[in-house]
Short mmCIF file of C-alpha atoms and ligand atoms in Angstrom, two decimals:
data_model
loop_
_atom_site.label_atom_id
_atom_site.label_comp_id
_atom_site.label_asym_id
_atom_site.label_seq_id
_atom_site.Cartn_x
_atom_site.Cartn_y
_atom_site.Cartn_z
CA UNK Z 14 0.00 0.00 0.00
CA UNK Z 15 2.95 2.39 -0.67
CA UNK Z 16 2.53 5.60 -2.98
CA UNK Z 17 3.52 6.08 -6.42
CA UNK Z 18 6.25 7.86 -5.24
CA UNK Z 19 7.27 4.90 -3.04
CA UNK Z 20 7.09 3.02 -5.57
CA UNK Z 21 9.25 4.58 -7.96
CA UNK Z 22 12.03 5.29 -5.76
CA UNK Z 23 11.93 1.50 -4.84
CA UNK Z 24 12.63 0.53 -7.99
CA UNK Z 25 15.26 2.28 -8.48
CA UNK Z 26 16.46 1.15 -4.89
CA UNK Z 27 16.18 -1.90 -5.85
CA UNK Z 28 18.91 -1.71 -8.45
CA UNK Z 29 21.45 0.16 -5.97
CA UNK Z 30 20.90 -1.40 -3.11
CA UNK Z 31 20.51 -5.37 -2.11
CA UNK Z 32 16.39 -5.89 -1.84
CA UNK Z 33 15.95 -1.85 -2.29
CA UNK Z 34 17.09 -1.15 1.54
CA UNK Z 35 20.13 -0.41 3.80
CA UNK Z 36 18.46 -3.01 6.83
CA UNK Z 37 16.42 -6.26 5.58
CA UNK Z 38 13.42 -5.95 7.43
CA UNK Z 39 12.81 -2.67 5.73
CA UNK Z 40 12.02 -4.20 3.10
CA UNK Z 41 8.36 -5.68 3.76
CA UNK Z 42 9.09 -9.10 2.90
CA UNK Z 43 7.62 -10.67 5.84
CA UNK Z 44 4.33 -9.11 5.19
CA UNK Z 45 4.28 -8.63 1.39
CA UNK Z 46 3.58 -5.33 -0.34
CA UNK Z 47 6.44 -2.20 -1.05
CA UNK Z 48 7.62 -0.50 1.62
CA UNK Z 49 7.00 3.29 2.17
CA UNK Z 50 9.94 5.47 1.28
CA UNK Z 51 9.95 8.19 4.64
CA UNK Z 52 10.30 11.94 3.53
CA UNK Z 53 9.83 13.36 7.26
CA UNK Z 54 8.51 12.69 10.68
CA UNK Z 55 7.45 15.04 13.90
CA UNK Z 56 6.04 13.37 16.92
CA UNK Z 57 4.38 10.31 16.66
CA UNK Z 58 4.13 10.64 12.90
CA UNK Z 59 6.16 9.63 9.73
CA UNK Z 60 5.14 11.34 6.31
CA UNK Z 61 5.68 9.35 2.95
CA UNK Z 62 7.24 10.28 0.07
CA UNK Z 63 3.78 11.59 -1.16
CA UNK Z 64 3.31 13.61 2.40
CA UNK Z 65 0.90 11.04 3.68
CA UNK Z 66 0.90 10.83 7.21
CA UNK Z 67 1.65 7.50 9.00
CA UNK Z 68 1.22 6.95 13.13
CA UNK Z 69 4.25 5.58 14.31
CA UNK Z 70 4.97 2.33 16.07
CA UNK Z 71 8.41 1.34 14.41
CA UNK Z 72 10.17 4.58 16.22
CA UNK Z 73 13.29 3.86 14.32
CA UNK Z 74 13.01 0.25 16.11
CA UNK Z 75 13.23 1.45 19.27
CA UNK Z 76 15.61 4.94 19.57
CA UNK Z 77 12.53 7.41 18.80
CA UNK Z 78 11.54 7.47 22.64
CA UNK Z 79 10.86 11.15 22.91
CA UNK Z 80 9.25 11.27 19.28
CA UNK Z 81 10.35 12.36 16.07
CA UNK Z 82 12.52 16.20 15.71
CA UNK Z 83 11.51 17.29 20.11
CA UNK Z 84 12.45 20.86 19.87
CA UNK Z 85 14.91 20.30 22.40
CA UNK Z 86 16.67 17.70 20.31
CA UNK Z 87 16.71 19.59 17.33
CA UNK Z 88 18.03 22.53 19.03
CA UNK Z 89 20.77 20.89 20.61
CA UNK Z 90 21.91 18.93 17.50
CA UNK Z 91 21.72 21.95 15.29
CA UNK Z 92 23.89 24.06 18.35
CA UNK Z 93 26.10 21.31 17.88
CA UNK Z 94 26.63 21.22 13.84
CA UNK Z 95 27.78 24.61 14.12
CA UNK Z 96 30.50 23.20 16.26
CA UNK Z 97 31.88 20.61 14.31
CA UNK Z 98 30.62 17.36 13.91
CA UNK Z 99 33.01 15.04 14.93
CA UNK Z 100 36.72 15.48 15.93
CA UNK Z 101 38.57 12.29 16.84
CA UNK Z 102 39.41 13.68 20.03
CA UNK Z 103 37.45 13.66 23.42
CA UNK Z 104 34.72 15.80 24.27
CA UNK Z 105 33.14 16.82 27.59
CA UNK Z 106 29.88 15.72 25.63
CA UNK Z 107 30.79 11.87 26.23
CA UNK Z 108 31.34 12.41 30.34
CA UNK Z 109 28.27 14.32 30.57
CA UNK Z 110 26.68 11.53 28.80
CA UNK Z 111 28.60 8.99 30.58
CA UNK Z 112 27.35 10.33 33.60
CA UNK Z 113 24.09 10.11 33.07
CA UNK Z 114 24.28 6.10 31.75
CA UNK Z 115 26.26 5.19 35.14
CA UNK Z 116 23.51 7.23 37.19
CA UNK Z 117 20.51 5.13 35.91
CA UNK Z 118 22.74 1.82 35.30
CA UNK Z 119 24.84 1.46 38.60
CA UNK Z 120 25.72 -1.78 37.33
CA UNK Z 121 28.05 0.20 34.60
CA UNK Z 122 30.78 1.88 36.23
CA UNK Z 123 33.28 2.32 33.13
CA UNK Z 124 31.84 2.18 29.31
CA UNK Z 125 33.07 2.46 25.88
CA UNK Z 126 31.16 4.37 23.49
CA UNK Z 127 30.64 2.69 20.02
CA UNK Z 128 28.90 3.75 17.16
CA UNK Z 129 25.66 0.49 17.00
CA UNK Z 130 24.43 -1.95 18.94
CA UNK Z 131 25.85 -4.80 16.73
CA UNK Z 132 29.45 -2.88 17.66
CA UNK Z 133 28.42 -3.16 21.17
CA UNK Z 134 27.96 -6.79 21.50
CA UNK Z 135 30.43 -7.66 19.47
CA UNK Z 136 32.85 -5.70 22.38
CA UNK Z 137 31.07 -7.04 25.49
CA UNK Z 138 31.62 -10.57 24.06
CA UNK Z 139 35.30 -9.69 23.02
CA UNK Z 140 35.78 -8.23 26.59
CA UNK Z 141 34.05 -11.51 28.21
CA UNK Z 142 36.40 -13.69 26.31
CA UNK Z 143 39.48 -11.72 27.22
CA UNK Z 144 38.53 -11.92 31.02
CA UNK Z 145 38.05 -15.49 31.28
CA UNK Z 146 39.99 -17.02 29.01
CA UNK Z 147 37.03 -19.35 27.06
CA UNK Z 148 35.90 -19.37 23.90
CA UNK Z 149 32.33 -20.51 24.32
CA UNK Z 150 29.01 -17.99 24.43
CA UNK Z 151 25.65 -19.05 25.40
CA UNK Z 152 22.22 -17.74 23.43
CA UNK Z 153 19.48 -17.97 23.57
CA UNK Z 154 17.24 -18.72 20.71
CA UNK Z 155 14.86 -15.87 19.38
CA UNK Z 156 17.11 -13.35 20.90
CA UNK Z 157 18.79 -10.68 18.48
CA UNK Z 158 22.21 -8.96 19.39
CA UNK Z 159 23.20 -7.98 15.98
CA UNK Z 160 25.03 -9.14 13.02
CA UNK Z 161 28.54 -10.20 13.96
CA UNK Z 162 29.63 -13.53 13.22
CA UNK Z 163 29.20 -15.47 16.63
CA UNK Z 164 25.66 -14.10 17.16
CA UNK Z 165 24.22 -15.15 14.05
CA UNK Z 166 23.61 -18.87 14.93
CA UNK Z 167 20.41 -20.22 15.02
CA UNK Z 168 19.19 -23.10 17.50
CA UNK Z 169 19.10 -26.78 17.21
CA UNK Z 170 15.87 -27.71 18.20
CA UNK Z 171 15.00 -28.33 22.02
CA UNK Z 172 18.21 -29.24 24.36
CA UNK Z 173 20.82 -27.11 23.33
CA UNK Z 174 23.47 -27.52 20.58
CA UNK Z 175 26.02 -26.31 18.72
CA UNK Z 176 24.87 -23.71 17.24
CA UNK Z 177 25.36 -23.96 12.90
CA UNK Z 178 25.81 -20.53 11.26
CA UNK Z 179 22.36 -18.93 10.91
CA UNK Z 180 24.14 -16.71 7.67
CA UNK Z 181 26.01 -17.52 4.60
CA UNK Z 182 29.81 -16.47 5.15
CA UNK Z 183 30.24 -16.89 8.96
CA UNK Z 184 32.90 -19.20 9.37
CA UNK Z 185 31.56 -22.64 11.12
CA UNK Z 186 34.64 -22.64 12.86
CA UNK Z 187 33.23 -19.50 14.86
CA UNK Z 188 29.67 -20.55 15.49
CA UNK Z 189 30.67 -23.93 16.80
CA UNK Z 190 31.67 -21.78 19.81
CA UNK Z 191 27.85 -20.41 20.44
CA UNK Z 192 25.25 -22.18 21.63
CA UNK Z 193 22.06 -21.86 21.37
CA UNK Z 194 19.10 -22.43 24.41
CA UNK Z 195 15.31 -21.91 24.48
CA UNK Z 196 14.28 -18.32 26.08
CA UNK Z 197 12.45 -18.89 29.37
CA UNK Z 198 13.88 -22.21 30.00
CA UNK Z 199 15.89 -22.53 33.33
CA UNK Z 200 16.60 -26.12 33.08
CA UNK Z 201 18.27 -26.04 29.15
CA UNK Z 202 20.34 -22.89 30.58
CA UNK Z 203 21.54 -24.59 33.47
CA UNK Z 204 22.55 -27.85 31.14
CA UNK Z 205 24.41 -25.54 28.95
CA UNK Z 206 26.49 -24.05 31.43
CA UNK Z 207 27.21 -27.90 33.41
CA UNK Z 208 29.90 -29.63 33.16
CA UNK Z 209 32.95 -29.74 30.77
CA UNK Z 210 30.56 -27.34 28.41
CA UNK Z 211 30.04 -25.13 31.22
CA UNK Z 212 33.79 -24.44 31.62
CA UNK Z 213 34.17 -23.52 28.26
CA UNK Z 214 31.75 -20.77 28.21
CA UNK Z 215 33.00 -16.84 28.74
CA UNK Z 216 29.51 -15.79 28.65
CA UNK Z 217 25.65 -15.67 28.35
CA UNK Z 218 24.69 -12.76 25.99
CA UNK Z 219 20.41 -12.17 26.48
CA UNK Z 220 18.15 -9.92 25.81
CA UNK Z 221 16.34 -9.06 29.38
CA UNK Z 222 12.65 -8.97 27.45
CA UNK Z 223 12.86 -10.34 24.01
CA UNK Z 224 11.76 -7.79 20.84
CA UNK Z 225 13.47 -9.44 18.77
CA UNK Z 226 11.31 -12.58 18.43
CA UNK Z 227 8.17 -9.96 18.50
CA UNK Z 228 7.76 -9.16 22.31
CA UNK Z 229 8.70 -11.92 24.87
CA UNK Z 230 8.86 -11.32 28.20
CA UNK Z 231 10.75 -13.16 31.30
CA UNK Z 232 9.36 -15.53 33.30
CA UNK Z 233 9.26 -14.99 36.91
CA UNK Z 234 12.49 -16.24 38.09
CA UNK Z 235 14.48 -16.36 34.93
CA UNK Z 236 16.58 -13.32 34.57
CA UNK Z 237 17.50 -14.37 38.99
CA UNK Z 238 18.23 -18.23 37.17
CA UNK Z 239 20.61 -16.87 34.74
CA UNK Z 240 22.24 -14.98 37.16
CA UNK Z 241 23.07 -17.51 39.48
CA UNK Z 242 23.72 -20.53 36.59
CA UNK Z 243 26.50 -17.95 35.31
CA UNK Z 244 27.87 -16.91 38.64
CA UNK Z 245 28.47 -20.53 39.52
CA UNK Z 246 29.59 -21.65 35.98
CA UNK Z 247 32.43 -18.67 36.20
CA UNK Z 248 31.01 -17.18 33.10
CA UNK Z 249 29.43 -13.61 32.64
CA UNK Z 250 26.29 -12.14 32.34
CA UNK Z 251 26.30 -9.86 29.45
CA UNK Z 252 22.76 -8.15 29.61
CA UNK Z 253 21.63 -6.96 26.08
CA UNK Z 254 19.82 -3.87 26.87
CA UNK Z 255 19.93 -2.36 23.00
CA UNK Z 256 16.34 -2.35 22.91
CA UNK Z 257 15.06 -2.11 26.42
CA UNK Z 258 17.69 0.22 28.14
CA UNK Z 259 16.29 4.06 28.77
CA UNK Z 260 12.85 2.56 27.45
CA UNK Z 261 11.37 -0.22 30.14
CA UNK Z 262 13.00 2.25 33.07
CA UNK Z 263 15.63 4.95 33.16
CA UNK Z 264 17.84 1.62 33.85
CA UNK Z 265 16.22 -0.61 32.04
CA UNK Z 266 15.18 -3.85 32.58
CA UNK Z 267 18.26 -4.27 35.20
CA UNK Z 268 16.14 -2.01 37.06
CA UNK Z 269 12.55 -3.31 36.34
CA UNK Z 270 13.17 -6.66 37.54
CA UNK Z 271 16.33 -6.00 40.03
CA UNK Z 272 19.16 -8.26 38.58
CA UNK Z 273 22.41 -7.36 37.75
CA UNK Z 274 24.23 -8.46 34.85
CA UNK Z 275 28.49 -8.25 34.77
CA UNK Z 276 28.29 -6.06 31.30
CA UNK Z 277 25.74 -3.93 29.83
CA UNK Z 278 24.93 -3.42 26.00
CA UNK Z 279 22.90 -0.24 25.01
CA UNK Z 280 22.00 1.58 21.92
CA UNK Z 281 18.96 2.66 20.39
CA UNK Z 282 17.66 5.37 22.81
CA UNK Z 283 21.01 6.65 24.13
CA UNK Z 284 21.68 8.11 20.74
CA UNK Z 285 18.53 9.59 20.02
CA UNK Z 286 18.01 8.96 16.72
CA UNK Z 287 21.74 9.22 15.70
CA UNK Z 288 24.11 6.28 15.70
CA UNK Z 289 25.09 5.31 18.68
CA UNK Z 290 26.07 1.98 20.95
CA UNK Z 291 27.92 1.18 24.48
CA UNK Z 292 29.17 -1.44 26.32
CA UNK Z 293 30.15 -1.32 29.65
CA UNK Z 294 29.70 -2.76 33.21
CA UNK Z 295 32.10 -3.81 36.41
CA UNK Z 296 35.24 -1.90 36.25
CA UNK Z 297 37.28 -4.82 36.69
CA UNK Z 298 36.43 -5.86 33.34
CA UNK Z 299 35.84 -2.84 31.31
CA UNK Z 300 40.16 -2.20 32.91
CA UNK Z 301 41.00 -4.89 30.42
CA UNK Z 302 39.93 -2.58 27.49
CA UNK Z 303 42.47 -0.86 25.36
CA UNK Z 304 44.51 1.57 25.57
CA UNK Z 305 44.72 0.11 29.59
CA UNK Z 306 43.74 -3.67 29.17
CA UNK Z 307 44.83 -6.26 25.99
CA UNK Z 308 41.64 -6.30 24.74
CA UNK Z 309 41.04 -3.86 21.36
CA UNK Z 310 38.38 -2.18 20.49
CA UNK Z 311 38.17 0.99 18.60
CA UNK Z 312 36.08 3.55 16.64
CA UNK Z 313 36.54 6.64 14.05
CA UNK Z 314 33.25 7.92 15.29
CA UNK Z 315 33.00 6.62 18.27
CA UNK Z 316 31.10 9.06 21.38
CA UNK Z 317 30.56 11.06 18.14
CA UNK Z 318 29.64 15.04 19.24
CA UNK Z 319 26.11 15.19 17.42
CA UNK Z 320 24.80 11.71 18.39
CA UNK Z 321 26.02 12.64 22.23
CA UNK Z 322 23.85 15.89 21.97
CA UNK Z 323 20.82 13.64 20.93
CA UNK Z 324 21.36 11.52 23.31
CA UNK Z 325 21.60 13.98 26.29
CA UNK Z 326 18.89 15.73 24.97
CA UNK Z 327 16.91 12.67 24.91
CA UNK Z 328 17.94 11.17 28.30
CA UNK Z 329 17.07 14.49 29.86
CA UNK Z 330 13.94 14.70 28.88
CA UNK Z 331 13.33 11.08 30.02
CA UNK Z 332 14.74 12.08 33.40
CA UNK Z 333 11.45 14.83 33.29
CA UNK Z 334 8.83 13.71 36.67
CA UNK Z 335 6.10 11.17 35.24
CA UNK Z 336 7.80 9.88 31.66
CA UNK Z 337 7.97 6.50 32.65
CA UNK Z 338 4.79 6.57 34.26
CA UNK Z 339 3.27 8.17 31.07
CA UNK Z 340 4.86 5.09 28.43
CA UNK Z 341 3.39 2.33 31.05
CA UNK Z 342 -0.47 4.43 30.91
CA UNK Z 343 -0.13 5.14 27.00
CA UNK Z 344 0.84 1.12 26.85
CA UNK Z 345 -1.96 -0.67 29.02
CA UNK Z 346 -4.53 2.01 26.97
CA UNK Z 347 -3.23 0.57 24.02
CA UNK Z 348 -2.65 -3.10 25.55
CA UNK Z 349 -6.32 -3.07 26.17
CA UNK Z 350 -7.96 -1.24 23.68
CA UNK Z 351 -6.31 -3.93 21.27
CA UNK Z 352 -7.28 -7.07 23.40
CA UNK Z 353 -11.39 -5.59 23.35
CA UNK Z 354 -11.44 -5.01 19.46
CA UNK Z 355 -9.62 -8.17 18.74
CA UNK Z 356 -12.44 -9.89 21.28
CA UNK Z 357 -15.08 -7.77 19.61
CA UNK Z 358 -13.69 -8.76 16.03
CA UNK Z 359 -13.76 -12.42 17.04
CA UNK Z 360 -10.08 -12.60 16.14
CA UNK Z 361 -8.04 -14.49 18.20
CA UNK Z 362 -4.93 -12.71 19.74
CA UNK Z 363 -2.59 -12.28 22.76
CA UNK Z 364 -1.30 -9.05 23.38
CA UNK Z 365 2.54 -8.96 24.98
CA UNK Z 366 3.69 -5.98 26.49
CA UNK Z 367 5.85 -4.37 28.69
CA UNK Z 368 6.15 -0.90 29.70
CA UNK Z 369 6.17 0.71 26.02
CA UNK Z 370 7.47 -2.50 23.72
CA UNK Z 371 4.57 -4.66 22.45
CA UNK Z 372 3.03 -7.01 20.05
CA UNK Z 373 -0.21 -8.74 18.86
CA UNK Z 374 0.52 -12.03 18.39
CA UNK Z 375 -2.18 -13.76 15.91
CA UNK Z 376 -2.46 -17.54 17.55
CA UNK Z 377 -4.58 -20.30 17.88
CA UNK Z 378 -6.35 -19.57 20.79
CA UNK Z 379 -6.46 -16.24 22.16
CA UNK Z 380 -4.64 -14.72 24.77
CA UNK Z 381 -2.04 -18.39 24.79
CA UNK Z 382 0.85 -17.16 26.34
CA UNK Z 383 4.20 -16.96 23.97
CA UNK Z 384 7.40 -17.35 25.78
CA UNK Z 385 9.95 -18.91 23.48
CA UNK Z 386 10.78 -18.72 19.88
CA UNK Z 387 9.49 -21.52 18.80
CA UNK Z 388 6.18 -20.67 20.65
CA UNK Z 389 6.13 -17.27 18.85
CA UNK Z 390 7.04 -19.09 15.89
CA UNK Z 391 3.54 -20.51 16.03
CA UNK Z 392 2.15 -16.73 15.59
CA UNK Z 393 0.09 -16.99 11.85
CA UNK Z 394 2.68 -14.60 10.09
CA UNK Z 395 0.28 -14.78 7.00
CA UNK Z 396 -2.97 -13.57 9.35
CA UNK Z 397 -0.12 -10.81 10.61
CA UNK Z 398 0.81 -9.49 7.12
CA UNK Z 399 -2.89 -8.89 6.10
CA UNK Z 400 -3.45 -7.31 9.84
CA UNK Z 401 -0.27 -4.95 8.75
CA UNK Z 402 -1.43 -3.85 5.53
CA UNK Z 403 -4.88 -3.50 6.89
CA UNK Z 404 -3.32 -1.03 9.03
CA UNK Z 405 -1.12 0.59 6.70
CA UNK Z 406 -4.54 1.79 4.66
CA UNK Z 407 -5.87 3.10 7.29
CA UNK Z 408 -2.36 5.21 8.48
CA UNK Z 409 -0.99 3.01 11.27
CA UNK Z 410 2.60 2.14 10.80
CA UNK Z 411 3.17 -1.03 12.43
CA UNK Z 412 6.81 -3.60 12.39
CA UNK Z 413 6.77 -5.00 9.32
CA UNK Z 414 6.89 -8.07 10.87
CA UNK Z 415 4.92 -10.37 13.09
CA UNK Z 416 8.21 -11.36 14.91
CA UNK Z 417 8.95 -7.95 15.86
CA UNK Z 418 7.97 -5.76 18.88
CA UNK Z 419 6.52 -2.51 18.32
CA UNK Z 420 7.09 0.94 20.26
CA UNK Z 421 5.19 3.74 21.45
CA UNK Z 422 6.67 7.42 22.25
CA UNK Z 423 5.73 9.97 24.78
CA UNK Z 424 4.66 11.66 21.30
CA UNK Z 425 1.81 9.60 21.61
CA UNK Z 426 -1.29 10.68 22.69
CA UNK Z 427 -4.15 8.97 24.29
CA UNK Z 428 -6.42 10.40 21.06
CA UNK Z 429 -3.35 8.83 18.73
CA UNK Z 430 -3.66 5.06 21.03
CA UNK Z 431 -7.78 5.67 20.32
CA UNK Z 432 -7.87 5.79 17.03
CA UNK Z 433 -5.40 2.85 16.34
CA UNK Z 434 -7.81 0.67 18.46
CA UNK Z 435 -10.58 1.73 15.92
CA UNK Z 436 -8.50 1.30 13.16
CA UNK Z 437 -7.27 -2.14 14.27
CA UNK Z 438 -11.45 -3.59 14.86
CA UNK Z 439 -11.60 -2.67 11.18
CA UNK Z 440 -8.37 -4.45 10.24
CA UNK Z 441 -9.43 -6.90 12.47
CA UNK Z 442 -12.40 -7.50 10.65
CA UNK Z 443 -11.17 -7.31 7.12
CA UNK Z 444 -8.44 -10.30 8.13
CA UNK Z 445 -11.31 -13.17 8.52
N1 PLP E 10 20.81 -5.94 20.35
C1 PLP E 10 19.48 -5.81 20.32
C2 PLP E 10 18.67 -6.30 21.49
C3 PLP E 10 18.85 -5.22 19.23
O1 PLP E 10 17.51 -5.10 19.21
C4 PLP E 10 19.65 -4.76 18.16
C5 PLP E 10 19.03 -4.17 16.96
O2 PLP E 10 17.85 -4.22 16.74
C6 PLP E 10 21.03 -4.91 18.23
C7 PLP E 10 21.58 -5.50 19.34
C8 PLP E 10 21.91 -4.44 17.12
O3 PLP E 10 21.94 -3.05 17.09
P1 PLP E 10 22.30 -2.28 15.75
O4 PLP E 10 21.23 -2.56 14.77
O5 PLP E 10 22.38 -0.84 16.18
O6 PLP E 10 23.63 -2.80 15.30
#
């Protein structure tokens, strides 16, 4: 349901780029149709290429916390281009942002900034393996921590396995050293850290709440389980808080559910729509990182000036009384007004959310809990990409994916959550 416009420039895309996009899932294939080429956004809007006006729930997959072009971010990244835009040197900009990562993650006391998320994983692994000694990482399946070699292994089915590489051109010489365990499941975790496996691994990498596999939280218990099963195996806990970090609580979901991982990944929201990633966590660790430590790790634009304006200007206006209150009200609105018009629409659905990440699973039976990936793999991806088009006609933006969470922004409004309910009974009815 793109424009003519759209539709043009994808063509031509298509030729310059792989699929017509710079990032797969951009590219609609999961639900069918073209995608919409973006010409602007403000608030809780994008505009197509033909100035059509979208309502928001991608967010830029997750950084878009404050909305699209806040005043304040504008002003302080246009303050900043007069300025220069990036040096190669340090900046009081990266301390003052610093600061304000350690003050809402206490868990981080030193960081590195990096320029993605991908960058940041890749560092926290590189730093777990230079601390221990072992080769071996632990997964777990459904979870997404970006594209570097190691990460991109998919799961044997059930118990845990080596993983085999999930990607053309990844070595299997590196992914025999990741393996892969069902999300949610204490007992697979605790089998994949026993023994002479256990001793091999340098780390568990997870995400807190799962987005990546559309939203998945943690069961009561688990994030504490995988705490303790890495303490005792001698491994780390490398918490991948890319997605949920500055958006499920100022500290994330080390805060919401009160564990404490041995290294931190962020990205997304800390850069505030501008490229940004960090890793950091116990000092002891992040001492071992180059130019003090053995282990390297570097970056051209890394704590560049404009994406540390963005993301001060965006973390400060998170710190503002009420914000996180405000995502968790705008959410259950939402979270319910879905649930009703699914009921109402007789389709069946379960609605997973937390705090401002969700998704509308289309299942079996509604409201069936999903809480791995091969449980959310049982979502009807077809039923989804009809529910997304649907949806896209009538100006909601949704993932273009069922396996995907979506986000809302404190440029949401309760009138903007209102009308998406109404829109979504009529998409609900049209996907019979
Ligand atoms: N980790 C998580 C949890 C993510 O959601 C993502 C991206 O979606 C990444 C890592 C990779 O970040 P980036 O795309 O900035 O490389």
């Amino acid at each position: 349901m793109s424009d003519e416009r759209s539709q043009r420039l994808f063509e031509e895309a298509c030729d310059l780029f792989p699929g017509g996009v710079n990032s797969p899932v951009r590219a609609f294939r999961a639900v069918g149709g073209q995608p919409v080429f973006v010409a602007r956004a403000e608030g809780a809007r994008l505009y197509g290429a033909d100035g059509r006006p979208f309502l928001d729930y991608v967010g830029s997959w997750g950084p878009m916390i404050v909305g699209h072009c806040h005043p304040k971010v504008v002003a302080a990244l246009r303050d900043q281009a007069g300025r220069g835009t990036s040096y190669g040197a340090p900046t009081e900009l990266e301390v003052q942002l610093a600061r304000r990562v350690r003050a809402a993650f206490p868990s981080v006391e030193m960081m590195r900034f990096v320029s993605s998320g991908t960058e940041a994983t890749m560092s926290a692994i590189r730093v777990a393996r230079g601390a221990t000694g072992r080769d071996g990482l632990v997964k777990a399946e459904g979870c997404y921590h970006g594209h570097a070699d190691h990460l991109l292994v998919r799961a044997g089915s059930g118990a845990a396995t080596f993983g085999q590489p999930d990607s053309a051109g990844v070595p299997a010489d590196f992914a025999k050293h990741t393996v892969t365990v069902p999300f949610n499941d204490v007992a697979a975790m605790e089998d994949a850290f026993a023994g002479e496996q256990g001793a091999r691994m340098a780390a568990l990498i997870l995400e807190p709440v799962c987005g990546n596999m559309g939203c998945v939280p943690p069961l009561p218990g688990y994030l504490e389980a995988c705490r303790d099963v890495t303490r005792k195996a001698g491994a780390l806990f490398i918490m991948d808080e890319v997605m949920t970090g500055f958006r499920l609580a100022m500290g994330g979901a080390q805060e919401r559910y009160g564990v404490t991982p041995d290294l931190t990944c962020l990205g997304k929201v800390i850069g505030g729509g501008l490229p940004v990633g960090a890793y950091g966590g116990r000092r002891d660790l992040m001492e071992l990182v180059s130019p003090v430590g053995a282990v390297y790790q570097a970056g051209t634009l890394s704590g560049n000036p404009m994406a540390m304006r963005a993301g001060l200007a965006t973390l400060e206006l998170l710190g503002e009384p009420g914000t996180f209150e405000r995502l968790e009200a705008l959410g259950a609105r939402l979270e319910a007004g879905l649930r009703a018009a699914a009921g109402r629409a007789g389709v069946p659905v379960t609605v997973q959310r937390v705090g401002s990440m969700f998704t509308v699973f289309f299942v079996s039976d509604a409201g069936r809990p999903l809480r791995t990936f091969a449980e959310a793999r049982t979502a009807d991806t077809a039923r989804f990409g009809r529910f997304f088009q649907a949806m896209l006609e009538r100006g909601v933006y949704l993932p273009p994916s069922q396996l995907e969470a979506a986000f809302l922004s404190l440029a949401h409004s309760d009138d903007d959550v209102d009308q998406t309910v109404v829109a979504a009974e009529e998409a609900f009815r049209t996907i019979h």
